Tab-separated table of C-alpha atoms in Angstrom:
chain	number	residue	atom	x	y	z
H	1	MET	CA	53.641	-58.854	-17.481
H	2	LYS	CA	51.851	-62.151	-16.264
H	3	ILE	CA	48.207	-59.992	-14.861
H	4	ASP	CA	44.607	-60.590	-16.193
H	5	LYS	CA	42.858	-57.725	-16.566
H	6	ALA	CA	40.111	-58.100	-13.795
H	7	SER	CA	43.421	-58.387	-11.211
H	8	PHE	CA	44.931	-55.215	-12.873
H	9	GLU	CA	41.828	-53.418	-12.454
H	10	LYS	CA	41.498	-54.715	-8.721
H	11	VAL	CA	44.903	-52.743	-7.470
H	12	PHE	CA	43.498	-49.565	-8.129
H	13	GLU	CA	40.143	-49.895	-6.105
H	14	SER	CA	42.085	-48.978	-3.019
H	15	LYS	CA	42.409	-45.531	-2.241
H	16	PHE	CA	45.502	-45.133	-4.710
H	17	TRP	CA	43.077	-43.497	-7.322
H	18	LYS	CA	41.390	-40.939	-4.490
H	19	LYS	CA	45.457	-40.107	-3.833
H	20	LEU	CA	45.993	-39.138	-7.093
H	21	LYS	CA	43.430	-36.295	-6.910
H	22	GLU	CA	45.046	-35.087	-4.257
H	23	SER	CA	48.025	-34.589	-5.648
H	24	ILE	CA	49.237	-30.752	-4.774
H	25	VAL	CA	50.223	-30.146	-8.035
H	26	PRO	CA	46.817	-30.046	-10.430
H	27	PHE	CA	46.700	-32.483	-13.439
H	28	GLU	CA	45.362	-30.923	-16.564
H	29	SER	CA	41.767	-33.087	-16.707
H	30	SER	CA	40.072	-35.857	-14.923
H	31	PRO	CA	39.937	-38.933	-17.468
H	32	ASP	CA	37.481	-42.046	-17.270
H	33	LYS	CA	38.830	-44.306	-14.720
H	34	ASN	CA	37.746	-47.126	-16.671
H	35	LYS	CA	39.054	-46.204	-20.259
H	36	PHE	CA	42.477	-45.176	-19.272
H	37	LEU	CA	42.866	-48.527	-17.045
H	38	ASN	CA	42.001	-50.355	-20.398
H	39	GLU	CA	44.267	-48.270	-21.939
H	40	LEU	CA	47.363	-48.339	-19.523
H	41	TYR	CA	47.082	-52.426	-19.026
H	42	ASP	CA	47.086	-53.003	-23.208
H	43	GLU	CA	50.693	-50.695	-22.994
H	44	ILE	CA	51.901	-52.783	-20.272
H	45	SER	CA	50.644	-55.634	-21.837
H	46	GLU	CA	52.158	-54.845	-25.080
H	47	PHE	CA	55.617	-53.365	-24.004
H	48	THR	CA	55.265	-49.587	-25.062
H	49	TYR	CA	54.492	-48.590	-21.965
H	50	SER	CA	57.284	-45.551	-21.472
H	51	PRO	CA	57.578	-43.077	-18.507
H	52	LYS	CA	57.067	-39.017	-19.195
H	53	ASN	CA	58.741	-35.835	-17.576
H	54	PRO	CA	57.208	-35.772	-14.274
H	55	ARG	CA	54.844	-32.596	-14.605
H	56	ASP	CA	57.005	-30.509	-12.196
H	57	TYR	CA	59.149	-30.921	-9.388
H	58	ILE	CA	57.781	-30.072	-5.851
H	59	VAL	CA	60.752	-27.938	-4.246
H	60	VAL	CA	60.660	-28.480	-0.210
H	61	ASN	CA	63.098	-26.871	1.980
H	62	LYS	CA	65.088	-29.650	3.431
H	63	HIS	CA	67.281	-28.003	6.239
H	64	ASN	CA	69.374	-25.112	6.961
H	65	GLY	CA	67.661	-24.350	3.002
H	66	ILE	CA	69.047	-26.807	1.377
H	67	SER	CA	65.888	-28.758	-1.432
H	68	ARG	CA	64.888	-31.634	-2.078
H	69	TYR	CA	62.932	-32.146	-5.403
H	70	VAL	CA	60.138	-34.320	-5.282
H	71	PRO	CA	58.543	-35.297	-8.634
H	72	THR	CA	54.867	-35.445	-9.822
H	73	PHE	CA	53.932	-38.142	-11.998
H	74	THR	CA	51.346	-38.103	-14.724
H	75	ARG	CA	49.107	-40.783	-13.698
H	76	LYS	CA	50.185	-43.491	-15.657
H	77	ASP	CA	54.086	-43.667	-14.058
H	78	TYR	CA	52.285	-43.326	-10.701
H	79	CYS	CA	50.067	-46.328	-11.913
H	80	VAL	CA	52.686	-47.929	-12.901
H	81	PHE	CA	55.143	-47.459	-9.841
H	82	PHE	CA	51.843	-47.857	-7.543
H	83	LEU	CA	50.656	-51.466	-9.630
H	84	CYS	CA	54.847	-52.816	-8.824
H	85	ILE	CA	55.217	-52.675	-5.464
H	86	LYS	CA	51.569	-53.845	-4.859
H	87	LEU	CA	52.442	-56.619	-6.413
H	88	LEU	CA	55.738	-56.959	-4.893
H	89	GLU	CA	54.510	-56.059	-1.800
H	90	ASN	CA	54.309	-59.385	0.061
H	91	GLU	CA	58.403	-59.650	0.058
H	92	ILE	CA	60.080	-56.789	0.293
H	93	ALA	CA	57.200	-54.613	2.913
H	94	VAL	CA	58.562	-56.011	5.873
H	95	ASN	CA	60.747	-55.237	8.884
H	96	ARG	CA	63.659	-58.936	8.794
H	97	VAL	CA	65.159	-57.226	12.536
H	98	GLU	CA	63.115	-56.117	16.168
H	99	GLY	CA	62.573	-52.427	16.417
H	100	THR	CA	63.004	-51.443	12.759
H	101	TYR	CA	60.211	-50.075	11.259
H	102	GLY	CA	58.607	-48.691	7.947
H	103	GLY	CA	58.072	-51.822	6.489
H	104	TRP	CA	54.112	-51.910	6.411
H	105	THR	CA	52.201	-52.833	2.966
H	106	LEU	CA	49.646	-50.856	1.409
H	107	GLY	CA	47.450	-53.139	1.665
H	108	ASN	CA	43.527	-52.495	1.749
H	109	PRO	CA	43.335	-49.160	3.504
H	110	ILE	CA	41.270	-48.527	6.030
H	111	ARG	CA	38.959	-44.963	4.092
H	112	LEU	CA	39.224	-42.183	6.519
H	113	LYS	CA	35.785	-41.504	6.787
H	114	GLU	CA	36.073	-37.623	8.038
H	115	GLU	CA	39.337	-35.655	8.335
H	116	GLN	CA	38.070	-35.348	12.263
H	117	GLU	CA	39.671	-39.009	12.471
H	118	ILE	CA	43.087	-38.181	10.464
H	119	ILE	CA	43.389	-35.919	13.549
H	120	GLU	CA	42.608	-37.870	16.615
H	121	LEU	CA	44.957	-40.515	15.084
H	122	ASP	CA	47.786	-37.836	14.809
H	123	TYR	CA	49.057	-35.609	12.020
H	124	VAL	CA	50.504	-38.257	9.362
H	125	PRO	CA	51.901	-36.798	6.509
H	126	TYR	CA	50.357	-36.296	3.448
H	127	ASN	CA	51.765	-38.540	0.958
H	128	THR	CA	50.786	-42.210	2.389
H	129	ILE	CA	48.377	-43.975	1.537
H	130	ASN	CA	47.853	-46.043	4.552
H	131	GLU	CA	47.341	-43.235	7.849
H	132	LEU	CA	46.912	-45.625	10.532
H	133	SER	CA	49.144	-47.866	9.909
H	134	TRP	CA	52.333	-44.934	9.757
H	135	VAL	CA	50.419	-44.153	12.768
H	136	GLN	CA	51.049	-47.603	14.911
H	137	GLU	CA	54.383	-47.588	13.051
H	138	TRP	CA	56.106	-44.299	14.566
H	139	GLN	CA	53.683	-44.815	18.149
H	140	SER	CA	55.636	-48.160	18.298
H	141	PHE	CA	58.769	-46.695	17.253
H	142	GLN	CA	58.812	-43.787	19.807
H	143	ASN	CA	57.379	-46.347	22.704
H	144	ILE	CA	60.052	-48.896	21.900
H	145	ALA	CA	62.929	-46.142	22.237
H	146	LYS	CA	61.319	-45.090	25.589
H	147	SER	CA	61.262	-48.748	26.717
H	148	HIS	CA	64.554	-49.464	26.036
H	149	ARG	CA	65.993	-46.366	27.762
H	150	ASP	CA	65.507	-48.399	30.846
H	151	THR	CA	66.080	-51.847	29.983
H	152	ASP	CA	69.823	-51.316	31.147
H	153	ASP	CA	72.240	-48.849	32.217
H	154	TRP	CA	72.917	-47.087	29.408
H	155	LYS	CA	74.678	-44.166	30.001
H	156	CYS	CA	75.251	-42.798	25.932
H	157	PHE	CA	72.522	-42.480	22.898
H	158	ILE	CA	73.320	-41.416	19.869
H	159	ASN	CA	70.363	-40.010	17.281
H	160	LEU	CA	71.689	-41.203	13.083
H	161	ASP	CA	70.520	-40.080	9.875
H	162	ILE	CA	71.566	-41.286	6.435
H	163	ALA	CA	72.485	-38.577	4.356
H	164	ASN	CA	70.966	-38.176	0.963
H	165	PHE	CA	68.707	-41.457	1.825
H	166	TYR	CA	66.278	-41.858	-1.564
H	167	ASP	CA	69.080	-40.404	-4.031
H	168	CYS	CA	71.963	-42.113	-2.649
H	169	ILE	CA	70.204	-45.827	-3.334
H	170	ASN	CA	72.131	-47.543	-5.476
H	171	LEU	CA	69.647	-49.229	-8.344
H	172	THR	CA	71.817	-51.899	-9.024
H	173	ILE	CA	71.972	-53.487	-5.256
H	174	LEU	CA	68.717	-53.172	-5.133
H	175	GLU	CA	67.337	-54.639	-7.700
H	176	ARG	CA	69.977	-57.413	-6.768
H	177	LYS	CA	68.575	-57.582	-3.723
H	178	ILE	CA	64.267	-58.078	-5.110
H	179	ARG	CA	64.878	-60.105	-7.263
H	180	HIS	CA	66.987	-62.216	-4.556
H	181	VAL	CA	63.342	-62.765	-2.623
H	182	ILE	CA	61.117	-62.313	-5.604
H	183	PRO	CA	59.414	-65.493	-7.065
H	184	LYS	CA	60.503	-66.493	-10.830
H	185	SER	CA	56.539	-65.321	-11.644
H	186	LYS	CA	56.800	-61.889	-10.158
H	187	GLN	CA	60.325	-61.551	-11.951
H	188	ASP	CA	58.479	-59.245	-14.539
H	189	ALA	CA	57.118	-57.139	-11.978
H	190	VAL	CA	60.352	-56.603	-11.054
H	191	THR	CA	61.551	-55.621	-14.376
H	192	LEU	CA	58.476	-53.604	-14.778
H	193	LEU	CA	59.914	-51.313	-11.816
H	194	PHE	CA	63.122	-50.602	-12.642
H	195	HIS	CA	61.964	-50.047	-16.119
H	196	PHE	CA	59.951	-46.826	-14.286
H	197	LEU	CA	63.000	-45.874	-11.691
H	198	GLN	CA	65.703	-45.897	-14.206
H	199	ASN	CA	64.018	-43.793	-16.654
H	200	TRP	CA	61.447	-41.705	-14.710
H	201	ASN	CA	63.911	-38.783	-14.425
H	202	LYS	CA	65.021	-38.097	-18.445
H	203	LYS	CA	64.220	-34.611	-18.289
H	204	LEU	CA	67.516	-34.044	-16.602
H	205	GLU	CA	69.223	-36.869	-17.018
H	206	GLY	CA	69.019	-37.475	-21.089
H	207	TYR	CA	68.438	-40.675	-22.470
H	208	ASN	CA	70.997	-42.582	-19.884
H	209	PRO	CA	69.454	-45.052	-17.007
H	210	LYS	CA	68.815	-43.446	-13.955
H	211	THR	CA	71.477	-45.532	-11.866
H	212	VAL	CA	71.505	-44.170	-8.534
H	213	GLY	CA	68.302	-42.392	-6.657
H	214	ILE	CA	64.959	-43.530	-5.957
H	215	PRO	CA	61.502	-41.140	-5.853
H	216	GLN	CA	60.730	-38.751	-3.018
H	217	ASP	CA	56.809	-39.780	-3.077
H	218	GLU	CA	54.213	-37.490	-3.256
H	219	ILE	CA	51.459	-39.958	-3.566
H	220	GLY	CA	51.640	-43.357	-1.871
H	221	ASP	CA	54.278	-45.096	0.326
H	222	CYS	CA	55.893	-46.683	-2.808
H	223	SER	CA	58.866	-45.497	-2.609
H	224	ARG	CA	59.057	-45.982	1.148
H	225	ILE	CA	58.479	-49.958	1.034
H	226	LEU	CA	61.588	-50.144	-1.201
H	227	ALA	CA	63.784	-47.908	0.962
H	228	ASN	CA	62.903	-49.667	4.101
H	229	PHE	CA	63.660	-52.813	1.944
H	230	TYR	CA	67.034	-51.380	1.137
H	231	LEU	CA	68.246	-51.458	4.478
H	232	GLN	CA	67.468	-54.898	5.620
H	233	ASP	CA	70.621	-56.875	5.595
H	234	TYR	CA	72.242	-53.467	6.852
H	235	ASP	CA	69.883	-53.991	10.104
H	236	LEU	CA	71.118	-57.522	10.364
H	237	ALA	CA	74.745	-56.342	10.964
H	238	MET	CA	73.468	-53.745	12.822
H	239	ASN	CA	71.532	-55.851	15.142
H	240	GLU	CA	74.568	-58.252	15.262
H	241	ILE	CA	77.389	-55.233	16.025
H	242	ALA	CA	75.208	-53.978	18.538
H	243	ASN	CA	74.259	-57.430	20.461
H	244	ARG	CA	78.253	-58.254	20.295
H	245	TYR	CA	78.701	-54.563	21.624
H	246	GLY	CA	75.987	-54.968	24.247
H	247	ALA	CA	74.403	-52.289	23.135
H	248	LYS	CA	70.352	-51.479	21.406
H	249	TYR	CA	69.539	-50.686	18.136
H	250	ILE	CA	66.728	-49.302	16.761
H	251	ARG	CA	65.247	-48.083	13.665
H	252	PHE	CA	62.239	-45.414	11.547
H	253	ALA	CA	62.575	-45.320	7.629
H	254	ASP	CA	66.796	-43.613	8.688
H	255	ASP	CA	66.102	-42.295	12.023
H	256	GLN	CA	67.802	-44.559	13.859
H	257	ILE	CA	69.236	-44.470	17.488
H	258	ILE	CA	72.070	-46.159	19.387
H	259	TYR	CA	71.910	-47.546	23.072
H	260	ALA	CA	75.382	-47.891	24.820
H	261	LYS	CA	76.580	-48.190	28.112
H	262	ASP	CA	79.506	-45.564	27.885
H	263	LEU	CA	80.589	-42.980	24.757
H	264	SER	CA	83.718	-45.395	23.554
H	265	THR	CA	81.127	-48.099	22.498
H	266	ALA	CA	79.041	-45.709	20.928
H	267	LYS	CA	81.855	-44.951	18.652
H	268	SER	CA	83.028	-48.520	17.914
H	269	ILE	CA	79.694	-48.594	16.908
H	270	LEU	CA	79.106	-45.559	14.777
H	271	PHE	CA	82.573	-46.625	12.962
H	272	GLU	CA	81.132	-49.950	12.304
H	273	ALA	CA	77.625	-48.643	11.087
H	274	SER	CA	79.280	-45.872	8.683
H	275	ARG	CA	81.174	-49.287	7.299
H	276	GLU	CA	78.283	-51.358	6.850
H	277	LEU	CA	76.572	-48.498	5.165
H	278	LEU	CA	79.615	-47.831	2.812
H	279	LYS	CA	78.599	-51.954	1.107
H	280	ILE	CA	75.069	-50.258	0.208
H	281	ASN	CA	76.572	-46.614	-1.399
H	282	LEU	CA	75.539	-44.545	1.855
H	283	ASN	CA	76.596	-42.510	4.222
H	284	PHE	CA	75.209	-40.597	7.517
H	285	ASN	CA	74.434	-37.195	8.079
H	286	SER	CA	77.758	-35.887	9.824
H	287	SER	CA	75.492	-32.691	10.666
H	288	LYS	CA	72.769	-34.919	11.974
H	289	VAL	CA	75.015	-37.288	14.412
H	290	LYS	CA	73.179	-35.727	18.409
H	291	GLU	CA	74.720	-37.193	21.196
H	292	PHE	CA	73.126	-37.807	24.263
H	293	LYS	CA	75.686	-38.782	27.398
H	294	SER	CA	71.913	-38.908	30.062
H	295	LYS	CA	68.989	-40.828	29.944
H	296	ASN	CA	67.525	-36.797	30.923
H	297	GLU	CA	69.276	-35.208	28.217
H	298	PHE	CA	67.997	-38.159	25.740
H	299	ASN	CA	63.839	-38.052	27.396
H	300	THR	CA	64.164	-34.586	26.642
H	301	TYR	CA	65.274	-34.107	22.823
H	302	TRP	CA	62.697	-37.134	22.047
H	303	CYS	CA	59.832	-35.358	24.271
H	304	PHE	CA	58.652	-38.193	25.497
H	305	GLY	CA	57.010	-36.257	28.531
H	306	LEU	CA	55.926	-32.956	26.839
H	307	PHE	CA	54.092	-35.999	24.699
H	308	GLU	CA	52.705	-38.010	27.070
H	309	LEU	CA	51.310	-34.521	28.775
H	310	LEU	CA	49.513	-33.942	25.440
H	311	ARG	CA	48.694	-37.554	24.200
H	312	ASP	CA	44.651	-37.711	26.342
H	313	LYS	CA	43.457	-34.886	23.465
H	314	GLU	CA	40.180	-33.967	26.409
H	315	ASN	CA	42.771	-33.182	29.105
H	316	LYS	CA	42.983	-29.354	29.537
H	317	ASN	CA	44.659	-29.457	32.712
H	318	SER	CA	47.976	-31.984	30.950
H	319	ILE	CA	47.376	-30.248	27.587
H	320	ASN	CA	48.249	-27.144	29.206
H	321	ALA	CA	50.973	-28.694	31.042
H	322	GLY	CA	52.704	-29.517	27.698
H	323	VAL	CA	52.479	-27.100	26.132
H	324	GLY	CA	53.989	-24.806	29.262
H	325	MET	CA	56.424	-27.268	29.283
H	326	TYR	CA	57.010	-26.736	25.603
H	327	PHE	CA	57.708	-22.797	25.694
H	328	GLU	CA	60.041	-23.721	28.754
H	329	PHE	CA	62.031	-25.854	27.209
H	330	LEU	CA	62.276	-22.970	24.186
H	331	GLU	CA	63.167	-20.222	26.892
H	332	LYS	CA	66.287	-22.582	28.469
H	333	ASN	CA	67.715	-23.040	25.179
H	334	ILE	CA	67.240	-26.963	26.011
H	335	ARG	CA	68.151	-29.140	22.801
H	336	PHE	CA	64.167	-30.621	21.557
H	337	ARG	CA	62.377	-31.434	19.158
H	338	ASP	CA	60.509	-28.439	18.601
H	339	ASN	CA	59.044	-28.106	15.735
H	340	SER	CA	57.261	-31.728	16.119
H	341	VAL	CA	55.809	-30.762	19.234
H	342	LEU	CA	54.708	-27.714	17.494
H	343	LYS	CA	52.739	-30.230	15.036
H	344	ARG	CA	51.533	-32.159	17.735
H	345	ILE	CA	50.227	-28.936	18.867
H	346	LEU	CA	48.300	-28.450	16.048
H	347	THR	CA	46.329	-31.777	16.721
H	348	ILE	CA	44.824	-30.480	20.436
H	349	ASP	CA	41.652	-28.411	19.847
H	350	SER	CA	42.307	-24.556	20.412
H	351	SER	CA	39.789	-24.215	22.574
H	352	LEU	CA	41.609	-26.532	25.735
H	353	ILE	CA	44.134	-24.141	25.587
H	354	GLU	CA	44.353	-21.025	27.823
H	355	ALA	CA	44.357	-17.841	27.365
H	356	LYS	CA	47.646	-16.926	28.584
H	357	TYR	CA	49.612	-19.943	25.666
H	358	LYS	CA	47.311	-19.014	22.417
H	359	LYS	CA	48.801	-15.999	21.716
H	360	ARG	CA	52.385	-16.736	22.225
H	361	LEU	CA	51.630	-20.280	19.684
H	362	ILE	CA	50.071	-18.325	17.099
H	363	SER	CA	53.434	-16.480	17.705
H	364	LYS	CA	55.179	-19.008	16.422
H	365	PHE	CA	52.447	-20.305	14.457
H	366	LEU	CA	53.013	-17.332	12.130
H	367	ASP	CA	56.114	-17.822	11.548
H	368	PRO	CA	57.555	-17.160	7.931
H	369	ASP	CA	60.665	-20.127	8.696
H	370	PHE	CA	57.982	-22.076	10.124
H	371	LEU	CA	54.900	-21.512	7.487
H	372	ALA	CA	56.648	-22.277	4.371
H	373	GLN	CA	57.655	-25.802	5.603
H	374	LEU	CA	53.928	-26.783	6.362
H	375	GLY	CA	50.757	-28.238	3.808
H	376	ILE	CA	47.127	-28.423	3.618
H	377	TRP	CA	46.141	-30.006	6.739
H	378	HIS	CA	48.273	-27.285	8.859
H	379	PHE	CA	46.867	-24.367	7.515
H	380	LYS	CA	43.102	-25.530	7.887
H	381	ARG	CA	44.417	-26.414	11.879
H	382	ILE	CA	46.277	-23.188	12.690
H	383	LYS	CA	43.483	-21.282	10.892
H	384	SER	CA	41.115	-22.387	13.964
H	385	PHE	CA	43.718	-21.653	16.290
H	386	ILE	CA	43.248	-17.632	14.611
H	387	ASN	CA	40.150	-15.618	15.201
H	388	ASN	CA	40.840	-12.912	12.804
H	389	ASP	CA	41.613	-14.654	9.076
H	390	ALA	CA	42.976	-11.516	7.817
H	391	GLU	CA	45.963	-11.731	9.938
H	392	PHE	CA	46.600	-15.460	9.266
H	393	TYR	CA	45.799	-15.115	5.363
H	394	THR	CA	48.481	-11.658	5.754
H	395	ALA	CA	50.798	-13.523	6.889
H	396	LEU	CA	50.423	-16.186	4.562
H	397	ASP	CA	50.471	-13.744	1.612
H	398	GLU	CA	53.440	-11.502	2.343
H	399	LEU	CA	55.453	-15.401	1.575
H	400	ILE	CA	53.742	-16.161	-1.958
H	401	ASN	CA	56.933	-13.437	-2.911
H	402	ASN	CA	59.430	-14.330	-0.016
H	403	VAL	CA	59.771	-18.107	-0.182
H	404	PRO	CA	62.004	-20.007	-3.079
H	405	TYR	CA	60.186	-23.428	-2.586
H	406	ASN	CA	57.357	-24.301	-4.964
H	407	SER	CA	56.230	-26.864	-2.026
H	408	TYR	CA	54.574	-23.853	0.025
H	409	HIS	CA	52.954	-22.288	-3.184
H	410	TYR	CA	51.452	-25.288	-4.339
H	411	ASN	CA	50.104	-26.110	-0.626
H	412	LEU	CA	48.623	-22.794	-0.187
H	413	ARG	CA	47.175	-22.860	-3.705
H	414	ALA	CA	44.924	-25.498	-2.720
H	415	PHE	CA	44.636	-24.286	0.591
H	416	TYR	CA	42.802	-21.248	-0.973
H	417	LYS	CA	41.205	-22.388	-3.709
H	418	LYS	CA	38.895	-24.571	-0.499
H	419	GLU	CA	39.567	-21.843	2.002
H	420	ARG	CA	39.448	-18.422	0.391
H	421	LYS	CA	37.114	-19.113	-2.952
H	422	GLU	CA	37.714	-15.109	-3.133
H	423	PHE	CA	41.453	-14.719	-3.780
H	424	ASP	CA	43.216	-14.857	-6.934
H	425	LEU	CA	44.842	-18.022	-7.364
H	426	LYS	CA	46.672	-16.427	-10.575
H	427	ILE	CA	48.864	-14.379	-7.862
H	428	ILE	CA	50.452	-18.096	-6.774
H	429	ASP	CA	50.421	-19.286	-10.057
H	430	THR	CA	53.047	-16.716	-11.405
H	431	LYS	CA	55.317	-16.835	-8.618
H	432	ILE	CA	54.824	-21.027	-8.953
H	433	ASP	CA	56.101	-20.126	-13.010
H	434	GLN	CA	59.036	-17.897	-11.629
H	435	VAL	CA	60.716	-20.728	-10.064
H	436	ARG	CA	59.690	-23.938	-12.344
H	437	LEU	CA	62.853	-25.967	-12.823
H	438	ASN	CA	63.069	-25.345	-16.147
């Protein structure tokens, strides 16, 4: 691959190297960075690099007990994946259709000096390199979702989700799409990228080259960029279909919304959308297709009003009105993004929340199903809400032997290593070994 050593090393001057250290699956050792990069550069230049088996698979509760497996790669494999996307991002990390989001580049991420800065930005996923871009893109999507609600006399809204999106991306189609937009000078980077994508999972798939699926990303935004690029032709088709029906289509990652003036039109667009997805080997998750037959239902599900009340992190009255609305929705069995709201509440200074709500919130935070899906950042925030650390630690400890998803154990281990130094981590390590994918 045509890249000089100085340019190669510069790629890894970003926050990426720090992100490697933040993997919740601990590395066995910490190498000398310069020596490590020199060795990797030589392997790539001499064509001796080959992906290794993942160090482990982080098992996440995807939905209703269905597992998602997130591989944790070796340092070299993480670096190669990041290097390839970094070299190709100017051509593939884009959004070609207005109203679609997810195409921000790895870029030169803004360094967040204090954890408080992340809190002020709002909660962001731990596996993103560029926190500010993630927040800006997600907020832009929410804002445009709300603004389009009032651009016409929409009577029906459909929320769509692609089934097993990353796992079903066809690598042949993806490679063809990438090579079509990449100049000749970068074709070697594409070849290296697909050498990685086709061979990272030999532990489960043997020596047969992988033909379908890209890995979920524990570190960085590499797979997100590829997945967003994979949908660009679909976006163009959907935009044309929506315009033809006098409707509107928007998307963030695989979260899509169709605005239509009646249910019949919305169903016709959904039928055509399913056909367009099939062309790239994808399908909708039928259990996650949500229909809203009024603006009020749509507003409530997306919690536009509720999130607006929680927006000002210093307005105590507004914050408590938002928390009150959250509990009102629960009591009335209203369909809304309840876990998203609960995670948003975690970004708020607990001292601003009235006592009548705080006890009820703590009860929700300590719900075993909620705790089991959280990460280190969430654990720290919950701890700030609870005066009695023993109560919180007891709730966490009780889940160690009851939760089958090791994402909980790895996150808890990392949290305890910093916050509860007297705890015997071997208890968690034993459980991780018991549930490890062999």
